PDB file of C-alpha atoms in Angstrom:
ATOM      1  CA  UNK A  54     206.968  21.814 -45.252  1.00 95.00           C
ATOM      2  CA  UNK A  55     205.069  20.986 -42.341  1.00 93.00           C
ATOM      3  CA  UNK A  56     201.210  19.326 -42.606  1.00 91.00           C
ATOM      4  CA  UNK A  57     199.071  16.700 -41.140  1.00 86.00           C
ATOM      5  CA  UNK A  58     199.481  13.079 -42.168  1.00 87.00           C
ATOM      6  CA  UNK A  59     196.672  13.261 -43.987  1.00 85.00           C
ATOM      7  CA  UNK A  60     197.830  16.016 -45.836  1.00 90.00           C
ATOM      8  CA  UNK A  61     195.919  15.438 -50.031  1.00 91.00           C
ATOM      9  CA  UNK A  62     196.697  18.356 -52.807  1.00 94.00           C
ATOM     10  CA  UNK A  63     196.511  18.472 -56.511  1.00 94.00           C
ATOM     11  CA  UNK A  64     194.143  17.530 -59.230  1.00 94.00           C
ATOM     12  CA  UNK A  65     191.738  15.388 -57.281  1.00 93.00           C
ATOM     13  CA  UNK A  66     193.574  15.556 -54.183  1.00 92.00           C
ATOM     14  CA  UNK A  67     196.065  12.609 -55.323  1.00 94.00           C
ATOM     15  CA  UNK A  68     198.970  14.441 -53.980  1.00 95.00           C
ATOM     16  CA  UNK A  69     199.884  13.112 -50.426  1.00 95.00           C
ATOM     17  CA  UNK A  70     202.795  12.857 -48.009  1.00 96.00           C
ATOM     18  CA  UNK A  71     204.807  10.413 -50.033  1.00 95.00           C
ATOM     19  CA  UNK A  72     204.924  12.213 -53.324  1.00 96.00           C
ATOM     20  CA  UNK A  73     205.668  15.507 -51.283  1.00 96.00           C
ATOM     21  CA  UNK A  74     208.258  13.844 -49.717  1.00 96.00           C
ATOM     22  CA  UNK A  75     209.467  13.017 -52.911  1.00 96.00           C
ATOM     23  CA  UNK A  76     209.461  16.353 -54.643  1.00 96.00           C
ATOM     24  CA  UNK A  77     210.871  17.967 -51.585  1.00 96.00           C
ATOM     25  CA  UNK A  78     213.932  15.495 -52.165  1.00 96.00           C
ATOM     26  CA  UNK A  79     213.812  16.428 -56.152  1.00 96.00           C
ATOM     27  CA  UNK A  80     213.338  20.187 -55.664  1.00 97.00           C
ATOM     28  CA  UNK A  81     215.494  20.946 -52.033  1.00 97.00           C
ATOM     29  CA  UNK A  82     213.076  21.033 -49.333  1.00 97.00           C
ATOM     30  CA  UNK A  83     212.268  19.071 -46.641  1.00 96.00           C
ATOM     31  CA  UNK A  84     208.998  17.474 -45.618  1.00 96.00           C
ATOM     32  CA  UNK A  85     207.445  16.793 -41.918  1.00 95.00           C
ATOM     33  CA  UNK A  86     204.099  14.780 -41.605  1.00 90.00           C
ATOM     34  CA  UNK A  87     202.765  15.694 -38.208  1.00 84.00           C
ATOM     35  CA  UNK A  88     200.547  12.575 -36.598  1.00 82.00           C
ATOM     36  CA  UNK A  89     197.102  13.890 -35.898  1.00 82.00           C
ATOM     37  CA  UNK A  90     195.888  15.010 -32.353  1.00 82.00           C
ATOM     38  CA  UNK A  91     193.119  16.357 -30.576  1.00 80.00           C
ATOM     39  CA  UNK A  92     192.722  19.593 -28.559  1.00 79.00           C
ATOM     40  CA  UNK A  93     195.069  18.817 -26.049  1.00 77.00           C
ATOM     41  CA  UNK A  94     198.174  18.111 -28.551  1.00 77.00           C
ATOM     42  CA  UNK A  95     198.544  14.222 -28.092  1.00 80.00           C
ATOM     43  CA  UNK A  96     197.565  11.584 -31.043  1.00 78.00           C
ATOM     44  CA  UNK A  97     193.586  11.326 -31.455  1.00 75.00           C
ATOM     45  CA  UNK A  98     191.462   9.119 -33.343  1.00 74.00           C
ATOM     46  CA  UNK A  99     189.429  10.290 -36.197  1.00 69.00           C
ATOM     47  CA  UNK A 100     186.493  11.673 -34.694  1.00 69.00           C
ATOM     48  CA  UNK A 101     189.044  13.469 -32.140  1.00 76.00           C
ATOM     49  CA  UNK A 102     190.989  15.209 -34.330  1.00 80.00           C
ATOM     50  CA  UNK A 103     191.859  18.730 -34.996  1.00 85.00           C
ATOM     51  CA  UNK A 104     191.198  19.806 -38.285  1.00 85.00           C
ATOM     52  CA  UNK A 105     189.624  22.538 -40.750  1.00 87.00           C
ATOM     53  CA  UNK A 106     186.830  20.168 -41.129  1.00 87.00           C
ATOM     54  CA  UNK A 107     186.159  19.309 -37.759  1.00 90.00           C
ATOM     55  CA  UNK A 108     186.452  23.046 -36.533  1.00 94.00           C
ATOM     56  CA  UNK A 109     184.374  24.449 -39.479  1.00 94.00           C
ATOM     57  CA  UNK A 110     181.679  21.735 -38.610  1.00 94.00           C
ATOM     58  CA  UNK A 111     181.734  23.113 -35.098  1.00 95.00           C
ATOM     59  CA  UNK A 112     181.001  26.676 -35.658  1.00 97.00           C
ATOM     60  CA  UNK A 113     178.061  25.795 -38.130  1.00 96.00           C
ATOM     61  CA  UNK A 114     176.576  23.696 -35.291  1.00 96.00           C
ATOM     62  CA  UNK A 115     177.150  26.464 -32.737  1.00 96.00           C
ATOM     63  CA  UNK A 116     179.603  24.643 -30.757  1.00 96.00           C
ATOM     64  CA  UNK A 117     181.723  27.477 -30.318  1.00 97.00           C
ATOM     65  CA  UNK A 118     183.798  26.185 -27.088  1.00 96.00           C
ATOM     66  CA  UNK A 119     184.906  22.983 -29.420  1.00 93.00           C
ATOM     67  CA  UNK A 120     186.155  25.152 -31.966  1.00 95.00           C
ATOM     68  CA  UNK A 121     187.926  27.745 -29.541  1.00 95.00           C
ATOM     69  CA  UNK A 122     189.606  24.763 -28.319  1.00 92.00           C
ATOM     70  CA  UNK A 123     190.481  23.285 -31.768  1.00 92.00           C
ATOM     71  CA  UNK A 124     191.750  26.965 -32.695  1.00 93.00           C
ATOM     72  CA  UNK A 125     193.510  27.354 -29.674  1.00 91.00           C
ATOM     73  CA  UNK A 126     192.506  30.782 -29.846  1.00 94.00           C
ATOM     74  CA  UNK A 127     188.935  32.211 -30.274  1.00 97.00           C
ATOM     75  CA  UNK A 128     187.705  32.334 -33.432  1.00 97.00           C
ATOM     76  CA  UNK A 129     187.461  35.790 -35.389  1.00 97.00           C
ATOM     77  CA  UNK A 130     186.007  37.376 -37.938  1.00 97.00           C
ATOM     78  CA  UNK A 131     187.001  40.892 -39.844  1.00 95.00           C
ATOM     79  CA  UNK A 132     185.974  43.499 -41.970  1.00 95.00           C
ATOM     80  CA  UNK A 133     184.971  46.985 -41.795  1.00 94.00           C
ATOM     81  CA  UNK A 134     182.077  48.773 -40.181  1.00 93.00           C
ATOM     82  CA  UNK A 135     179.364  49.953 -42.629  1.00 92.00           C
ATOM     83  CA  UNK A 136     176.014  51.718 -42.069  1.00 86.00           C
ATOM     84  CA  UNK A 137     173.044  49.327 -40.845  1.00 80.00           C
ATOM     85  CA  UNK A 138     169.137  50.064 -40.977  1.00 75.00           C
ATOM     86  CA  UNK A 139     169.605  51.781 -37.556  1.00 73.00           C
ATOM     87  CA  UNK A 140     166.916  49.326 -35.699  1.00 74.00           C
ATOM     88  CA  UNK A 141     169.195  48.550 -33.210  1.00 75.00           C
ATOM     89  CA  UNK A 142     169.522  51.873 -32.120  1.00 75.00           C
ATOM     90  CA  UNK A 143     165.846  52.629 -32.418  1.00 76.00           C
ATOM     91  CA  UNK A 144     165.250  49.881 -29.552  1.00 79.00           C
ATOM     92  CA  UNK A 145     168.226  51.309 -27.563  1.00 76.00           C
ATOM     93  CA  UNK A 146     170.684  48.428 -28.766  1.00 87.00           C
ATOM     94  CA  UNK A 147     173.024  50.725 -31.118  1.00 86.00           C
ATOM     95  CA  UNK A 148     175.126  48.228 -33.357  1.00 89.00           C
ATOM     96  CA  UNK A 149     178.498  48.113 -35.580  1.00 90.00           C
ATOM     97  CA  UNK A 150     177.469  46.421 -38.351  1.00 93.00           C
ATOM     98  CA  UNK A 151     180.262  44.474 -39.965  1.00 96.00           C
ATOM     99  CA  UNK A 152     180.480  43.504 -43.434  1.00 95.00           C
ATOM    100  CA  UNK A 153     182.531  40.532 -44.183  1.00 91.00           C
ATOM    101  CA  UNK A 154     183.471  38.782 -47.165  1.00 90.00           C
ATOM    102  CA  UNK A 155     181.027  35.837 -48.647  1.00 88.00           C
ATOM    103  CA  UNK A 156     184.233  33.546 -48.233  1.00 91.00           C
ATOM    104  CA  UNK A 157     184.430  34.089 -44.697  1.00 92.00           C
ATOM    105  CA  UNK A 158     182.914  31.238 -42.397  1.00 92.00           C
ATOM    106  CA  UNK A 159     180.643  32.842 -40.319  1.00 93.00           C
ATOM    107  CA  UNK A 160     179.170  30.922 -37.227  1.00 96.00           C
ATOM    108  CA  UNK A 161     175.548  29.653 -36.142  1.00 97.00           C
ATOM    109  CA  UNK A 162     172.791  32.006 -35.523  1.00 96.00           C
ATOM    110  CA  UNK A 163     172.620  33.424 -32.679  1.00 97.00           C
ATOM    111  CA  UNK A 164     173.844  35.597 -29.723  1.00 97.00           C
ATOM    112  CA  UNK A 165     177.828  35.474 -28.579  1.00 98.00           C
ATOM    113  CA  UNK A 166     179.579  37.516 -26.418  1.00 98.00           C
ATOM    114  CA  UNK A 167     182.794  38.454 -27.273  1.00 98.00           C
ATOM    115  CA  UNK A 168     185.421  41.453 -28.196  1.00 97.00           C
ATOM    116  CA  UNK A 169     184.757  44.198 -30.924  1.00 96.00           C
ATOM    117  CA  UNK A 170     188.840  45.360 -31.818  1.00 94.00           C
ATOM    118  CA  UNK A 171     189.821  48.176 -33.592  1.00 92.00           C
ATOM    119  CA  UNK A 172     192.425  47.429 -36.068  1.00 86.00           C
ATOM    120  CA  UNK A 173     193.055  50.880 -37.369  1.00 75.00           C
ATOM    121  CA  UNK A 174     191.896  53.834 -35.821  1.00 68.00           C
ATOM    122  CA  UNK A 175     192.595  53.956 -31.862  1.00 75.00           C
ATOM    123  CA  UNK A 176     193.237  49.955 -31.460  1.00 81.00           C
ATOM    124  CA  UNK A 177     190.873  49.780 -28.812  1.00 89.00           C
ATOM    125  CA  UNK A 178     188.957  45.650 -27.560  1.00 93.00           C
ATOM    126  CA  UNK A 179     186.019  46.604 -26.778  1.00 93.00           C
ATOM    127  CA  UNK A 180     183.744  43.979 -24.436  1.00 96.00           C
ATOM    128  CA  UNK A 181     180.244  43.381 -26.684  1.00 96.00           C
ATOM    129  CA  UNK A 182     177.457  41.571 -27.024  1.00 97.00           C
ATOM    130  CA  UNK A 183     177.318  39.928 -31.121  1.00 97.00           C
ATOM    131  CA  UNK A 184     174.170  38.869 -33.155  1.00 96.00           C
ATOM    132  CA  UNK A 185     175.027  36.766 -36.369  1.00 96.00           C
ATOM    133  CA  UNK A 186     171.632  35.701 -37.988  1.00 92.00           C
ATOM    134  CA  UNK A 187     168.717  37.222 -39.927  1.00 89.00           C
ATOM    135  CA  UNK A 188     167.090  39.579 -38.022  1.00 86.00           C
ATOM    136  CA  UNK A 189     163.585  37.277 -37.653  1.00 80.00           C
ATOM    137  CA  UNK A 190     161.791  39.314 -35.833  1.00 85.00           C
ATOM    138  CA  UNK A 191     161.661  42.551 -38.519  1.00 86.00           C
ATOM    139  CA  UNK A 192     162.250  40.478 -41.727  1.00 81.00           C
ATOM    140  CA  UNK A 193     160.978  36.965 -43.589  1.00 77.00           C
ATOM    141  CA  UNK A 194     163.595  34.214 -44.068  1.00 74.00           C
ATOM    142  CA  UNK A 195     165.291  35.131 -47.541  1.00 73.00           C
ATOM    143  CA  UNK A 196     166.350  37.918 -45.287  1.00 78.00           C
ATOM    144  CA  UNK A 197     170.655  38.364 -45.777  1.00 85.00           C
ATOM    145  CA  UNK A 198     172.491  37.150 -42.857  1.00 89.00           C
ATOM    146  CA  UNK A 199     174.241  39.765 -40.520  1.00 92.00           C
ATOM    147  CA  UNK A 200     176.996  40.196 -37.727  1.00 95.00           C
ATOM    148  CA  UNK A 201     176.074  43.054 -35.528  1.00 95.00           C
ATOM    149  CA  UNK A 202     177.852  43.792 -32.311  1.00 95.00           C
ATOM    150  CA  UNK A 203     176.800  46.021 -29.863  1.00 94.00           C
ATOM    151  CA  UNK A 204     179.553  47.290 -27.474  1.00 93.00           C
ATOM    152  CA  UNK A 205     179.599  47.404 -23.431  1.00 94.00           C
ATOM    153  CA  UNK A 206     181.420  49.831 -23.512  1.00 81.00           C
ATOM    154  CA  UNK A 207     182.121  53.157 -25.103  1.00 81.00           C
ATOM    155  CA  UNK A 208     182.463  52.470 -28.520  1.00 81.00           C
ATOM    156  CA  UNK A 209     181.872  56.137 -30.296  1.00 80.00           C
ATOM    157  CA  UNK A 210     181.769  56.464 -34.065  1.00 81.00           C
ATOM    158  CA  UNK A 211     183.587  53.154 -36.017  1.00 86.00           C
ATOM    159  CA  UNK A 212     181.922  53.184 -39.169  1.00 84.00           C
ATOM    160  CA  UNK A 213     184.059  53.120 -41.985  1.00 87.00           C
ATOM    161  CA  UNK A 214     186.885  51.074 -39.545  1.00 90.00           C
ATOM    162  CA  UNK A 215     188.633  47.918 -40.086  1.00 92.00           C
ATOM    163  CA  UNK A 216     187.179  45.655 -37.004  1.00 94.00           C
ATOM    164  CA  UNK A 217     187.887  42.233 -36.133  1.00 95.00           C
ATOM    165  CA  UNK A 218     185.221  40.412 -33.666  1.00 97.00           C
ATOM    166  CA  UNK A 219     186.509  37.768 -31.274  1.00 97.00           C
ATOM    167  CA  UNK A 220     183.932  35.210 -30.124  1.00 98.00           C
ATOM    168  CA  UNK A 221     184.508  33.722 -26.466  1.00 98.00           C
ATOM    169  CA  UNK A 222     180.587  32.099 -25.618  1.00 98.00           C
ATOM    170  CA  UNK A 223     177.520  31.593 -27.382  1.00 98.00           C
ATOM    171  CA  UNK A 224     175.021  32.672 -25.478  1.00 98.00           C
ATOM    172  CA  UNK A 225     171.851  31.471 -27.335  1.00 96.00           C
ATOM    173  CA  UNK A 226     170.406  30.693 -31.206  1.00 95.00           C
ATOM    174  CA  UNK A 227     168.484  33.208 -32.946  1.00 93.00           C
ATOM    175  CA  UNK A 228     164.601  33.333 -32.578  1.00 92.00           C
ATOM    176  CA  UNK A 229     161.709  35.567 -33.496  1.00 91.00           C
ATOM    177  CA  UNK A 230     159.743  37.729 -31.333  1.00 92.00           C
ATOM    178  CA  UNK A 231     155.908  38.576 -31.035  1.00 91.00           C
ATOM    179  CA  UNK A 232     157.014  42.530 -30.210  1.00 90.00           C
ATOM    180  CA  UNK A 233     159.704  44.676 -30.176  1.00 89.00           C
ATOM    181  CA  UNK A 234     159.156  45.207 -26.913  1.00 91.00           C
ATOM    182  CA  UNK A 235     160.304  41.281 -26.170  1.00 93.00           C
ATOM    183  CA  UNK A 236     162.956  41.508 -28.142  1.00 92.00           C
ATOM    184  CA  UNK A 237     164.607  44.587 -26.516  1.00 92.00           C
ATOM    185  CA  UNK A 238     163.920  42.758 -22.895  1.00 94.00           C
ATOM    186  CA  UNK A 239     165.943  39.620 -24.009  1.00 94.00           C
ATOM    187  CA  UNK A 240     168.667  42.038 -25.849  1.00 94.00           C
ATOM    188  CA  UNK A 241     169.041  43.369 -22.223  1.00 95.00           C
ATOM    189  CA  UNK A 242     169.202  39.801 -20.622  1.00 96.00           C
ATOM    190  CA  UNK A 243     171.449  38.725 -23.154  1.00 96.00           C
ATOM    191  CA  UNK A 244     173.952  41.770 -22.927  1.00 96.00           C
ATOM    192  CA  UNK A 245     174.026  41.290 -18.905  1.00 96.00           C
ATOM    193  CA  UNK A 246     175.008  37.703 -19.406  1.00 98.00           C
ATOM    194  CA  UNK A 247     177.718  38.748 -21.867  1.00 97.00           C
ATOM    195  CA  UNK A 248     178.998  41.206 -19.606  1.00 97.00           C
ATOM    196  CA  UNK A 249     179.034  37.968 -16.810  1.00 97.00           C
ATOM    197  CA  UNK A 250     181.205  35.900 -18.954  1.00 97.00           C
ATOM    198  CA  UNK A 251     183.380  38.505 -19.938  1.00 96.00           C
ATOM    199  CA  UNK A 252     184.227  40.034 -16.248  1.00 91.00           C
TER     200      UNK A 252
END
C-alpha cells in the first residue's frame, strides 16, 4: 500500500501510517509512506503540496493551470450528452450539454477551452470551447449549474453519448449580459481565443 505521509482513515480519521504499517505486518502486506512534494515531484512544504485538497481548492477558485499541474494531467469531467433548452443554438453557439453526477467536482464558473472526447460512439477529441456556470444572462441565480461545450469542429449528433471534457485554459468567469446580442459577440471572442490556445 502506497499513500502520502499524511495518509488518516477510519472512524475519525485515527488510522495513520503507523497502525497501517502495523496491520500490513499482521495481515501480509506491505506499507510505503511517500514524503509529500509539490508539482515538480521533490519534497514541498505544506502550502506546496500536492494533494486532493489543494487541487480541489484550485479548481473552485478557477486556478485551473495549478490544478493541471497538481494532476499532472488536465482535469476531466464525464457523463453523457442529454438534450439542453436549445439557446445555444438559437444564438448560433450549438452546445453538448453534459450531465454529470452531483458527486463530481465541477470547476469555477466560467469559460475554458478544452477537448470534447467521445468515449463510445466514433472516439473522436474534438477541440471546443466549455461554459460551466448558470446561464446569467437568460435565468436568476437559483438557476442549476451547467457544463456546455460547444465544439470547433464538426461535432454532428452526440446526444445520448458517453463524453468526457478535458479542460486545458480558463479563459474567463461567468458574467451577465444586457442583450443577447452581447453575449453572442463575446461567445465569438471567446471561441477564437480557445481555438488560439488550442492550435
Amino acid at each position: 500500500v502506497i499513500v502520502g505521509e499524511d495518509f488518516h482513515f477510519g472512524h475519525r480519521r485515527q488510522g495513520n501510517v503507523a497502525l497501517l504499517t502495523e496491520m500490513g505486518a499482521e495481515l501480509g502486506f506491505a506499507v510505503q509512506g511517500h514524503h509529500l512534494v509539490g508539482p515538480d515531484g521533490r519534497d514541498a512544504r505544506d502550502e506546496e503540496q500536492v494533494s486532493s485538497t489543494a487541487i480541489r481548492r484550485a479548481l473552485v477558485e478557477g486556478r485551473l493551470d495549478d490544478a493541471n499541474s497538481m494532476l499532472g494531467r488536465e482535469h476531466e469531467m464525464r457523463g453523457r450528452v442529454v438534450e439542453g433548452d436549445r439557446r445555444g443554438r438559437e444564438i448560433g453557439f450549438p452546445t453538448a450539454n453534459v450531465a454529470v453526477p452531483e458527486w463530481m467536482l465541477v470547476p469555477a464558473d466560467g469559460i475554458y477551452a478544452g477537448w470534447l472526447v467521445e468515449r463510445s460512439g466514433r472516439g473522436r477529441t474534438i477541440p471546443a470551447a466549455i461554459y460551466i456556470g448558470h446561464r446569467p444572462t437568460f435565468y436568476d441565480e437559483g438557476a442549476a449549474t451547467v457544463l456546455e461545450v460547444h465544439g470547433l469542429g464538426e461535432v454532428g449528433d452526440v446526444y445520448g453519448e458517453d463524453v468526457a471534457v478535458r479542460f486545458t485554459h480558463r479563459i474567463r468567469g461567468d458574467q451577465r449580459f444586457d442583450s443577447v446580442d452581447e453575449l453572442a459577440a463575446q461567445l465569438q471572442r471567446d471561441c477564437d481565443e480557445a481555438r488560439r490556445l488550442l492550435d
